XYZ file of C-alpha atoms in Angstrom:
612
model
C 30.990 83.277 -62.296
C 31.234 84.045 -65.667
C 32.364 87.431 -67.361
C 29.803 88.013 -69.793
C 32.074 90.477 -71.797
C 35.095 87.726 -71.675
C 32.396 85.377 -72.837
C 31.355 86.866 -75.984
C 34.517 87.610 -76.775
C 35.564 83.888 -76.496
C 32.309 83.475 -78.886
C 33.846 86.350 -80.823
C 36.676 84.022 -81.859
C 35.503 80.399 -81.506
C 31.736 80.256 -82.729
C 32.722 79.884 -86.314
C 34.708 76.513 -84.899
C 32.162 75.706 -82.518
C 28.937 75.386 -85.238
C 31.562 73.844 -87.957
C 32.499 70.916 -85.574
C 28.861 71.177 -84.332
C 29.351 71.389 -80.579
C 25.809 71.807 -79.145
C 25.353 75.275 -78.298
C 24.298 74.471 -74.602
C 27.938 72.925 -73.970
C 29.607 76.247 -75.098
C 29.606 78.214 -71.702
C 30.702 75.372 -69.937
C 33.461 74.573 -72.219
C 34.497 78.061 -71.972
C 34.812 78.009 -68.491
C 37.421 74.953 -68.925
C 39.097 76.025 -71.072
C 39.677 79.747 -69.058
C 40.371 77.448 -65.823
C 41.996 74.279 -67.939
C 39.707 71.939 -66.029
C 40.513 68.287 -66.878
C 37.923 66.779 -65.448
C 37.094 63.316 -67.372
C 38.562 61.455 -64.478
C 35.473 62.289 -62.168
C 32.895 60.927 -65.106
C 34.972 58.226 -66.497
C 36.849 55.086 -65.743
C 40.071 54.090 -68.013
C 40.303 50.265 -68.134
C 42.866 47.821 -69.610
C 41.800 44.593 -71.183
C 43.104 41.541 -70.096
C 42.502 38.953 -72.932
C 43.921 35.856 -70.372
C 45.043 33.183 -72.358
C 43.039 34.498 -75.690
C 44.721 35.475 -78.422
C 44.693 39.701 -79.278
C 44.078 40.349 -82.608
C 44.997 43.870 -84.399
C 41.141 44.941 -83.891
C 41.096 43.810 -80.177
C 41.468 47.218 -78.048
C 44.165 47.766 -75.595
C 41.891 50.072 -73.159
C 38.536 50.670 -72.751
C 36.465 54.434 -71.546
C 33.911 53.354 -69.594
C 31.105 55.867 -67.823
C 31.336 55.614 -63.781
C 28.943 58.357 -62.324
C 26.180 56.450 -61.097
C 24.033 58.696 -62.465
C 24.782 58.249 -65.908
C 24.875 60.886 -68.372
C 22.602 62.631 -70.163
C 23.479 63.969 -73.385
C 21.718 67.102 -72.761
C 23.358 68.171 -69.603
C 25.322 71.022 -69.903
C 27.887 70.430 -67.535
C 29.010 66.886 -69.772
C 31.405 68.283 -71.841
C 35.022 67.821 -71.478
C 38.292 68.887 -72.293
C 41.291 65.939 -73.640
C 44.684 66.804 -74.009
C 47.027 65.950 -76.479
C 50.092 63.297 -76.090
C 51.812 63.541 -78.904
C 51.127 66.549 -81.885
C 53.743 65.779 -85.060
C 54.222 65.970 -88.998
C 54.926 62.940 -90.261
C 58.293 63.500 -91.872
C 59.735 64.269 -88.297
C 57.808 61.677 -86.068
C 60.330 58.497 -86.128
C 63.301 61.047 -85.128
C 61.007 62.704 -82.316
C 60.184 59.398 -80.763
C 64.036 58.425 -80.817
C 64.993 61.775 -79.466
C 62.495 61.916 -76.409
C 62.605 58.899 -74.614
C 59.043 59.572 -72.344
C 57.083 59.933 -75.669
C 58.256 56.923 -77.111
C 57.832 55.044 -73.461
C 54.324 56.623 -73.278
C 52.797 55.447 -76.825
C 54.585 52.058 -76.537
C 52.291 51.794 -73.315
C 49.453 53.275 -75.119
C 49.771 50.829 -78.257
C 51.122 47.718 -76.617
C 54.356 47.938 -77.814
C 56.578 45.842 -75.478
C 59.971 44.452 -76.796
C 63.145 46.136 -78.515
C 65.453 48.325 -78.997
C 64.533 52.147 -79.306
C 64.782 51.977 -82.856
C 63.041 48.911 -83.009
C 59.839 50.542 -80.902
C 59.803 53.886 -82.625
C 59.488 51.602 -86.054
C 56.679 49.485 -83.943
C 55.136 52.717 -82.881
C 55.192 54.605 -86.926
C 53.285 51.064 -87.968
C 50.658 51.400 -85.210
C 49.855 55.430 -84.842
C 47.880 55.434 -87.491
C 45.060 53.338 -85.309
C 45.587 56.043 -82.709
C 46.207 59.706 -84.735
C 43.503 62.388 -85.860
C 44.653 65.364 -87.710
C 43.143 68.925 -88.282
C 44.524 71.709 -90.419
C 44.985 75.624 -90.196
C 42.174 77.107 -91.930
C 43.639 80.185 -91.876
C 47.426 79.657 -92.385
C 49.709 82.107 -94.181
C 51.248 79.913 -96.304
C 50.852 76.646 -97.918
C 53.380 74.509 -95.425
C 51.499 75.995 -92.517
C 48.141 74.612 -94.007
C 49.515 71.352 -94.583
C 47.738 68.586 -92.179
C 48.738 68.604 -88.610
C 48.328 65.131 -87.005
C 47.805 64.046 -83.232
C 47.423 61.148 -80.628
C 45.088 62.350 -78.102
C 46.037 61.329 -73.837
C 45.668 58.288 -72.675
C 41.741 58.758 -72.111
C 41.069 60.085 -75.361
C 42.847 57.482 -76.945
C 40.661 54.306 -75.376
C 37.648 55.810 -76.890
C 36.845 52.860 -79.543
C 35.007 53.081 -82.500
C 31.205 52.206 -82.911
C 29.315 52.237 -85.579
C 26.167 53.366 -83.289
C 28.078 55.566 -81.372
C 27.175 57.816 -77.600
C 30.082 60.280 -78.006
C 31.642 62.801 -80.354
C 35.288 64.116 -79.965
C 36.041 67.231 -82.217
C 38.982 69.584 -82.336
C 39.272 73.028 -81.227
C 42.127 75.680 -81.649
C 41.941 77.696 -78.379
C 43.495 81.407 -79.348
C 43.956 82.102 -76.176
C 46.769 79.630 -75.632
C 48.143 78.614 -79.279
C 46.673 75.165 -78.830
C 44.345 72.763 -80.271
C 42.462 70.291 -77.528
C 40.066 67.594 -78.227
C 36.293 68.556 -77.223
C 34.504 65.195 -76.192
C 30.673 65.204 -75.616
C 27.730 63.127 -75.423
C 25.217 62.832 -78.424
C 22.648 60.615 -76.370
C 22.171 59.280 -73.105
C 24.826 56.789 -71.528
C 23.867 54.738 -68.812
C 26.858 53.994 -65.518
C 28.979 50.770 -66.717
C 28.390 51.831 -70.507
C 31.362 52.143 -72.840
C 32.315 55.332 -74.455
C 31.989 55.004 -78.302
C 32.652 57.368 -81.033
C 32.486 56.680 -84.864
C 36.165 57.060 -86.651
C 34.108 57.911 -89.772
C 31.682 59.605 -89.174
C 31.344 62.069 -92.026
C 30.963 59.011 -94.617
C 27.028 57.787 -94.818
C 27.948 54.765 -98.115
C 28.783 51.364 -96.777
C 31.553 50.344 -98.559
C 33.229 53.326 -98.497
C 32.928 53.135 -94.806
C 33.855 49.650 -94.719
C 37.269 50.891 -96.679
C 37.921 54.095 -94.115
C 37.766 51.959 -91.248
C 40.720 49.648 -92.651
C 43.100 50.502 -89.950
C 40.397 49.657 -87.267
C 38.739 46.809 -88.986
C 39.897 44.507 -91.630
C 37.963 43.547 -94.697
C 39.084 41.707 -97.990
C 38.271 43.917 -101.189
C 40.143 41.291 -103.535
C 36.235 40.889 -104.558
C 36.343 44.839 -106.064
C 37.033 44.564 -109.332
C 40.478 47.285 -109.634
C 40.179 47.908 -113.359
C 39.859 51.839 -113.846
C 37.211 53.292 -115.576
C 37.492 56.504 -117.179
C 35.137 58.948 -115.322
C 32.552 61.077 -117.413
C 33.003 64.978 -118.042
C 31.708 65.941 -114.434
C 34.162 64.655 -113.065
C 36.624 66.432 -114.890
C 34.794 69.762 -114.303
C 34.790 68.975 -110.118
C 36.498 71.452 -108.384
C 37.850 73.421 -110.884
C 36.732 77.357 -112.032
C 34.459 77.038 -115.044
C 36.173 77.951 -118.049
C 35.037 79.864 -121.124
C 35.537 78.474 -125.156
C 36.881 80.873 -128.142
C 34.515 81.053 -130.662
C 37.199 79.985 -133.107
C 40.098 78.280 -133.355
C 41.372 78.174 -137.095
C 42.982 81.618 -137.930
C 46.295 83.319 -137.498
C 47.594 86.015 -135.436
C 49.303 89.138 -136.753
C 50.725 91.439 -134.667
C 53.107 94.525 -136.634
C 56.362 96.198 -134.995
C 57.468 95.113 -131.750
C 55.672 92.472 -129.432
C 54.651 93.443 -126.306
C 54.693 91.378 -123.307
C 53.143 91.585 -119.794
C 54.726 89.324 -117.791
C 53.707 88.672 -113.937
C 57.057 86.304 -113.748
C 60.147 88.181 -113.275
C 62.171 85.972 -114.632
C 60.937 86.435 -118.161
C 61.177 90.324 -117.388
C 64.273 90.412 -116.358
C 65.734 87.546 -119.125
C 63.426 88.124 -122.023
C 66.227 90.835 -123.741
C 65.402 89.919 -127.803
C 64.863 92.880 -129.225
C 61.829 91.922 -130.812
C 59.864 91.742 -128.015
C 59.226 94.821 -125.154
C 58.485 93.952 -121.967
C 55.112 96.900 -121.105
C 53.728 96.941 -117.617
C 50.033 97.871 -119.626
C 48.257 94.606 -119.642
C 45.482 96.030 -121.764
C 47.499 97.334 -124.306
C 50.184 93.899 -124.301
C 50.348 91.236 -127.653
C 50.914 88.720 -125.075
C 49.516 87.795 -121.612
C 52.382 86.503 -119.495
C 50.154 85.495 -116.411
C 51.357 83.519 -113.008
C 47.766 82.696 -111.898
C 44.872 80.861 -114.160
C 43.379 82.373 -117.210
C 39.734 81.158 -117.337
C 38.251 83.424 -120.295
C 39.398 82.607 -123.406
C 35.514 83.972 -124.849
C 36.190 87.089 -123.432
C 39.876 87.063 -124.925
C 38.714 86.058 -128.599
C 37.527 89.577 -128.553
C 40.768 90.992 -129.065
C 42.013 88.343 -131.161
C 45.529 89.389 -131.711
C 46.353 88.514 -128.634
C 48.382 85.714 -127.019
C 47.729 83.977 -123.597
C 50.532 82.090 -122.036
C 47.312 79.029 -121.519
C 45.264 76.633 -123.012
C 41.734 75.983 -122.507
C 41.452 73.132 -120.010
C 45.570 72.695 -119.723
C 44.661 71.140 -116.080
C 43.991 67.875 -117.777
C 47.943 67.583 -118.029
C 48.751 69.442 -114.686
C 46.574 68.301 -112.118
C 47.835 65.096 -110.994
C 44.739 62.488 -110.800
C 43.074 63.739 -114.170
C 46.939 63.053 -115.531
C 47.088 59.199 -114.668
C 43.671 59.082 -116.428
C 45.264 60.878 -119.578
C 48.078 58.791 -119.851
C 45.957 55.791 -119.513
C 43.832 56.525 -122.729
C 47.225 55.030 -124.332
C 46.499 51.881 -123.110
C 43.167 51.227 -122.737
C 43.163 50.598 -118.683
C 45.144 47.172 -119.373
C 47.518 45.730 -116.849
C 50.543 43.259 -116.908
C 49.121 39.787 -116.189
C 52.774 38.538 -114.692
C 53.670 42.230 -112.936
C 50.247 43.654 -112.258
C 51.597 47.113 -113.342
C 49.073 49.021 -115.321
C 49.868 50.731 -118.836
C 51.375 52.417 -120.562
C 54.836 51.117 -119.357
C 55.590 54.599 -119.016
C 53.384 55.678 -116.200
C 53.693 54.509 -112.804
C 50.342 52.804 -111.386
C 48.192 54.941 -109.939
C 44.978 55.716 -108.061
C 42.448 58.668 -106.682
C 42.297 57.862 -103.663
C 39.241 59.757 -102.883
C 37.265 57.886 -105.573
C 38.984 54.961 -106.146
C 39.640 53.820 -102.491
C 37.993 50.564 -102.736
C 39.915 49.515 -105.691
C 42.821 50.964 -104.557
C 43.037 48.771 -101.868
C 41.952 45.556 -104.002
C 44.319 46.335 -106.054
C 46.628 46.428 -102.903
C 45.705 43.534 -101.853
C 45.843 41.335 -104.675
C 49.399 42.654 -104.905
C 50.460 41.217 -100.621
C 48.427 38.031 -101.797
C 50.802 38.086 -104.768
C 54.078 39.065 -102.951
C 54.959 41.459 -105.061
C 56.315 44.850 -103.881
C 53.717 47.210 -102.047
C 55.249 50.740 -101.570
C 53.913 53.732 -102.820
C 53.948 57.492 -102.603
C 51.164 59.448 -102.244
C 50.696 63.000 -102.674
C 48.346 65.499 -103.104
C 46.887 66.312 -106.289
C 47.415 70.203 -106.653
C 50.831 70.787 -104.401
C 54.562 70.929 -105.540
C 58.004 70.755 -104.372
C 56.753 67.121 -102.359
C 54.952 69.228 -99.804
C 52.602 66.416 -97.766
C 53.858 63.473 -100.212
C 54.492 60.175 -98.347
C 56.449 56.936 -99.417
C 55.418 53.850 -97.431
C 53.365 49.815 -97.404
C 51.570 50.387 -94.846
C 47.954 50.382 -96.034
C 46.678 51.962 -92.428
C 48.991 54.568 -93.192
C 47.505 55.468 -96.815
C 44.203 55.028 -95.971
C 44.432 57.442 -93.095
C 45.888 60.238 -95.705
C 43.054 59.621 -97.914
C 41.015 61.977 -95.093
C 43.606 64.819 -95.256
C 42.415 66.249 -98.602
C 42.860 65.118 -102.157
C 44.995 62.600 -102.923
C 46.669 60.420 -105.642
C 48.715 57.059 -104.570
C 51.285 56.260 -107.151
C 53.596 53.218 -107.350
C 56.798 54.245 -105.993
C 59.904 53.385 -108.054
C 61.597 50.605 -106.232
C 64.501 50.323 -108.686
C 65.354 53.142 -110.221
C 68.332 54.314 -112.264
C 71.125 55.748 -110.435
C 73.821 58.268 -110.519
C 77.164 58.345 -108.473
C 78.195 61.024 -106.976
C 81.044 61.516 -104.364
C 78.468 60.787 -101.733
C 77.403 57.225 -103.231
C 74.296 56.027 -105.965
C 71.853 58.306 -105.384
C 68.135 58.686 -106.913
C 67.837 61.510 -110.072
C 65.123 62.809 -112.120
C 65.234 65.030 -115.316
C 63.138 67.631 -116.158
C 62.184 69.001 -120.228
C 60.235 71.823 -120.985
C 57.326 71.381 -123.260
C 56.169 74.121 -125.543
C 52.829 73.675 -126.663
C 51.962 75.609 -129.899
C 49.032 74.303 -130.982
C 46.147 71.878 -129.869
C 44.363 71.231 -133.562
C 47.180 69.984 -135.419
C 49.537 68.738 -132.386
C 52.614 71.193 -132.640
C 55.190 70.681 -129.684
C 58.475 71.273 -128.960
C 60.827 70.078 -126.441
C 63.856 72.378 -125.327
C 67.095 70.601 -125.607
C 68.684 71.194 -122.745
C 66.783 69.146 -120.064
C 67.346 69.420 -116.007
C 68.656 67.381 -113.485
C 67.614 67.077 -109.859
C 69.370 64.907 -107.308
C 69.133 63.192 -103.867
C 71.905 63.555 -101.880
C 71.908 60.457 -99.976
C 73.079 56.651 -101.257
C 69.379 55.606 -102.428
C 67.912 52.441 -100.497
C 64.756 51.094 -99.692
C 64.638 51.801 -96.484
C 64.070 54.974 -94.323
C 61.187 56.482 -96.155
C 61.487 59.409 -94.334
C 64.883 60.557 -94.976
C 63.913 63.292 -97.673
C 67.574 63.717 -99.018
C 67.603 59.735 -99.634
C 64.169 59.669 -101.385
C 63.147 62.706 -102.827
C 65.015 65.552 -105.455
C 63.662 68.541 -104.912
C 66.195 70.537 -102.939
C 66.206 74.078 -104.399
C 63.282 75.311 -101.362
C 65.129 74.663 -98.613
C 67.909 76.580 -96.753
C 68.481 73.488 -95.056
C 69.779 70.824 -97.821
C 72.488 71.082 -100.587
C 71.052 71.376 -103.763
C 73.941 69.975 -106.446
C 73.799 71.549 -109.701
C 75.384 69.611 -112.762
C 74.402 71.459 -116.351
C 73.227 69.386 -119.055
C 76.503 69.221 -120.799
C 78.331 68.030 -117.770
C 75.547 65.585 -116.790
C 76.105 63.752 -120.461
C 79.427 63.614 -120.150
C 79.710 61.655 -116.708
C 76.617 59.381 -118.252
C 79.285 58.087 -121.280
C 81.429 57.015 -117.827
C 78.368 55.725 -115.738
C 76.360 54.178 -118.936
C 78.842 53.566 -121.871
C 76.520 50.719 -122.757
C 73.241 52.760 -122.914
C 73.507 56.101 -125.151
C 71.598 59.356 -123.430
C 69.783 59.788 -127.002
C 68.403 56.070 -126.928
C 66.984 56.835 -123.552
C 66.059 60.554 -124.775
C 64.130 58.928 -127.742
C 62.089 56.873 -125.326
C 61.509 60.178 -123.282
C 60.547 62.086 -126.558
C 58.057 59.291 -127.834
C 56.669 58.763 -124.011
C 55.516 62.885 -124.169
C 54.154 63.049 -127.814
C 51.666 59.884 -126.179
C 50.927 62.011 -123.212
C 50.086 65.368 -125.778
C 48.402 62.843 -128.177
C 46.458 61.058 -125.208
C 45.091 64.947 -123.708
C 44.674 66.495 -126.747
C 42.287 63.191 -128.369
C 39.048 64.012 -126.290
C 37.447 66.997 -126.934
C 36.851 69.738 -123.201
C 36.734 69.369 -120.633
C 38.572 65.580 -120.752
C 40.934 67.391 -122.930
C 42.965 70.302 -123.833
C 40.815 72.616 -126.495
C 42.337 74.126 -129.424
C 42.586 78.025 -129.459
C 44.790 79.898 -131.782
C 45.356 82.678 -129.102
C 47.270 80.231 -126.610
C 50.616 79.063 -126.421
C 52.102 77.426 -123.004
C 55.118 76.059 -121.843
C 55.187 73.125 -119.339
C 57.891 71.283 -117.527
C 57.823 67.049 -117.331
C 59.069 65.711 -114.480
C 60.714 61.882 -115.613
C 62.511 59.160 -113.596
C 64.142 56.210 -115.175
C 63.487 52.811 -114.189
C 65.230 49.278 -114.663
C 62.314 47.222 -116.128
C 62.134 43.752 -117.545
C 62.078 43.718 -121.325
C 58.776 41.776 -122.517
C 60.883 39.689 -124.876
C 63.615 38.334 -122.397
C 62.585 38.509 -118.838
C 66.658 38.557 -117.468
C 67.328 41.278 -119.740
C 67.032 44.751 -117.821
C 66.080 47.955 -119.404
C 66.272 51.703 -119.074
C 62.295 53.110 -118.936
C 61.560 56.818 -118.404
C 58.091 56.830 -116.146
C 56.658 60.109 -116.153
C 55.882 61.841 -112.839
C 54.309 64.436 -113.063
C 54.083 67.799 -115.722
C 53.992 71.120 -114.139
C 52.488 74.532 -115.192
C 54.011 77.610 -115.105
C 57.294 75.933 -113.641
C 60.437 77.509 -112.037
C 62.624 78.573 -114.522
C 65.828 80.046 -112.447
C 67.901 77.541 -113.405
C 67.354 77.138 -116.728
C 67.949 81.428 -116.838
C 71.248 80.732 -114.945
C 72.449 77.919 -116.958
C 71.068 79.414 -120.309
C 70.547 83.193 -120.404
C 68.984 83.000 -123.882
C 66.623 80.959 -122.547
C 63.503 83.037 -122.495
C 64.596 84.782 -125.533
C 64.581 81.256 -127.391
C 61.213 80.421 -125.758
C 59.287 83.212 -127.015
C 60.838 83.200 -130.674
C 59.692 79.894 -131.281
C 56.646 80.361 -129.345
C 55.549 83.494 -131.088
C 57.600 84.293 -134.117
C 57.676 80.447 -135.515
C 61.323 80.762 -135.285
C 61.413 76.660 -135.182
C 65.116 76.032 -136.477
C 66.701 76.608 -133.619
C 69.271 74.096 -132.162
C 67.750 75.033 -128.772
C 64.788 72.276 -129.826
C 62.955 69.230 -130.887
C 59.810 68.676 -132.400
C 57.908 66.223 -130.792
């Protein structure tokens, strides 16, 4: 019997789920009732059965199992009782799943079984295993998490029975997530969508949100190989639409060409503390009246620069259309307005030499993996990080060659895949050569003439692990970014001290060649955003001023003129809007206070800076 009151409250909490994963609403009482009772009853309907290929040869696309439908009857799709409940085998994030499958020895026995792993050593298997999941895993994602790592994608390998449910482009079944409150857990909900006759095998489609054929053709990669070496990989440079795609519409000043004069003292409204509590120049006064303030000091986006040309002796801490810059797909198609979308004939590395290769992997999939491919057919190297366009501090970013693996990701949300830098410049430390990357701070004072400024004393981030290419996901071997976690060591080493220990590392390569490399690389990227008129570029208003932090990794690269000779070249990551300034407040208390002088009181002389 069922409760009616217990009932609608399970409707209460799960309809919104339900109709988004649209579950017929006829299956809903009955699932209810299984999931109240955890009734696993697939067994009774269905018949799990293992291939054998005899003396045939299994390729990658050849399945393991088989779900076949063994009620005489048959089923018909609109049949209440035909809905059923899978468990999950294995739930994981990605940066932990190797070192789970090492540490329990049943899960890594149990997906060898399910995959067809057979031979090896643990370690060997749990590497076999990370290849082949990503045939096997779905993922889902918290839609109402209270923080950005808890909405970060959650993957899965469904049971045994779940798992042997192949793809078909014509398919008789749907299985859909479902968080169920009442126990804290997410369970696949499997269902007929039309009639299945006994002896029929249970089919689902693995993409079945994507209608266009070769986009299909390129989501299905992990399931079923195709060439794209045919797909022409050159990058186009999209129109203004696409640059306006997801992002707040933003209003224009009605001019740009006058000055600002503001008498007495300036004040500030600041939403970052750090300028509150560092900005101490007596010239400025730090007023918690944002209507009354000379300058905006905001945390969050500014949209309204119309609105603000109102009052036009104010500042705003923004430019119109700044995301250009900050957002990390409409960056790679910045930088490569300095080079005209060429690549290297003999490296097939696209230009500038200064910015890694890189591709949207939500629109440029199919030439993505052309472009992949013509690389394996050229045996060059094939690793590459991907990450997500709008997140920081490496949350979801992956390093890896395994194209199953990066097409899968391309379904998790919006993502860029950049070549990963397979021989970078490196720095000892007591623990060994480890990776580093160095951060500047842009000012940007105006749009319409270019005026820029770069703040002398630049940042260093370290790894602190000996760097190799090998175990991708070891964060302290690969990655820098160590200040957000109670769990790592995060080594500091000033500016000063940094220099000196380069003249011991690198007595044959002076910091200020490499820093006039770095300094020419960002007046291209500032020349190359700036060119275009909004939204492909940043729009001149005389009310905004910004400051910006450029992330930069050096590189040994082949000089063009002498293919033996190695060279130092900065590659530019990725530039960050209103970054995390602690350190630079710790290291340099007059940091702030030189910021907004030259900022807002053209006090330009100061040692503290260099003109791009």
């Amino acid at each position: 019997m069922v409760q009616e009151n217990d009932y609608a409250k399970f409707l209460q909490v799960h309809e919104a789920q339900l109709l988004l994963s649209g579950v017929p609403q006829h299956f809903w009482q009955t699932l209810y009732i299984k999931l109240k009772n955890q009734v696993f009853d697939s067994s009774e309907t269905f018949a799990l059965l293992q291939l054998d290929y005899g003396d045939e040869t299994r390729t990658c696309e050849d399945p393991l199992f088989i779900l076949q439908v063994q009620c005489e009857e048959g089923i018909k799709h609109e049949d209440k009782r035909h809905v059923y409940l899978v468990d999950h085998a294995w739930t994981y994030r990605v940066t932990s799943a190797r070192q789970q499958l090492l540490e329990m020895s049943n899960l890594l026995d149990r997906m060898c079984k399910m995959m067809g792993v057979e031979n090896g050593t643990n370690e060997v298997r749990a590497d076999q295993v990370c290849s082949l999941m990503w045939k096997y895993s779905q993922t889902y994602s918290l839609r109402n998490a209270t923080s950005v790592e808890d909405g970060l994608p959650i993957w899965y390998i469904m049971d045994e029975l779940g798992s042997a449910i192949n793809h078909s482009n014509t398919p008789n079944f749907r299985a859909v997530p479902l968080f169920y409150s009442a126990e804290q857990l997410t369970y696949t909900v499997m269902f007929p969508i039309k009639d299945v006759e006994f002896g029929e095998q249970v089919t689902r489609d693995f993409v079945e949100s994507i209608s266009d054929e070769t986009t299909r053709k390129a989501q299905l990669m992990p399931w079923i190989k195709s060439d794209f070496t045919d797909v022409d990989f050159t990058q186009i440079e999209p129109d203004e639409l696409y640059f306006l795609e997801g992002h707040i519409e933003e209003s224009l000043p009605k001019s740009s060409d006058y000055e600002i004069h503001i008498s007495g003292k300036i004040k500030v409204f600041s939403e970052y503390n750090l300028v509150n509590q560092f900005l101490t120049d007596d010239r400025f006064e730090i007023t918690e009246d944002e209507s009354n303030a000379d300058i905006l000091w905001y945390t969050r986006h500014f949209k309204t620069y119309l609105e603000l040309s109102e009052t036009p002796n104010k500042y705003v801490n923004q430019f119109p259309f700044e995301y250009v810059l900050t957002v990390k797909d409409l960056l790679s198609i910045v930088c490569r307005r300095k080079s005209g979308n060429k690549t290297d004939s003999e490296t097939m590395n696209t230009l500038p030499v200064w910015f890694p290769t890189t591709y949207n992997l939500k629109s440029e999939l199919c030439k993505f993996i052309s472009y992949y491919q013509h690389r394996e057919k050229s045996h060059l190297d094939n690793y590459w990080i991907c990450k997500p366009w709008n997140l920081a501090r490496s949350l979801d970013t992956h390093i890896t060659n395994n194209l199953d693996y990066i097409v899968r990701l391309s379904a998790t949300g919006p993502k860029i895949a950049q070549k990963y830098i397979n021989n970078p410049v490196l720095f000892n430390r007591e623990c060994g050569r480890v990776k580093f990357d160095v951060r500047y701070v842009i000012l940007l004072k105006s749009v319409a003439p270019l005026k820029a400024y770069i703040y002398n004393n630049f940042f260093l981030r370290f790894s602190n692990k000996p760097f190799e290419m090998a175990d991708f996901d070891d964060y302290e071997k690969h990655f820098t970014v160590m200040n957000y976690s109670e769990e790592v060591v995060l080594h500091h080493l000033p500016c000063a001290n940094f220099l000196e220990q380069w003249k011991e590392q690198y007595p044959d390569t002076p910091w200020k060649e490499v820093e006039q490399r770095i300094l020419c690389m960002l007046r291209e990227v500032l020349e190359a955003a700036t060119s275009v008129a909004a939204p492909r570029g940043i729009a001149p208003c005389a009310q905004s001023r910004a400051v910006y932090a450029a992330d930069i990794i050096l590189s040994w690269d082949r000089s063009s003129e002498n293919t033996d000779e190695l060279y130092m070249q900065p590659k530019l990551l990725e530039i960050n809007w209103t970054p995390d300034c602690k350190r630079a407040c710790d290291y340099y208390p007059n940091f702030y206070n030189d910021i907004f002088a030259c900022l807002f009181l053209n006090d330009e002389s100061s040692e503290s800076f260099t003109c791009l």
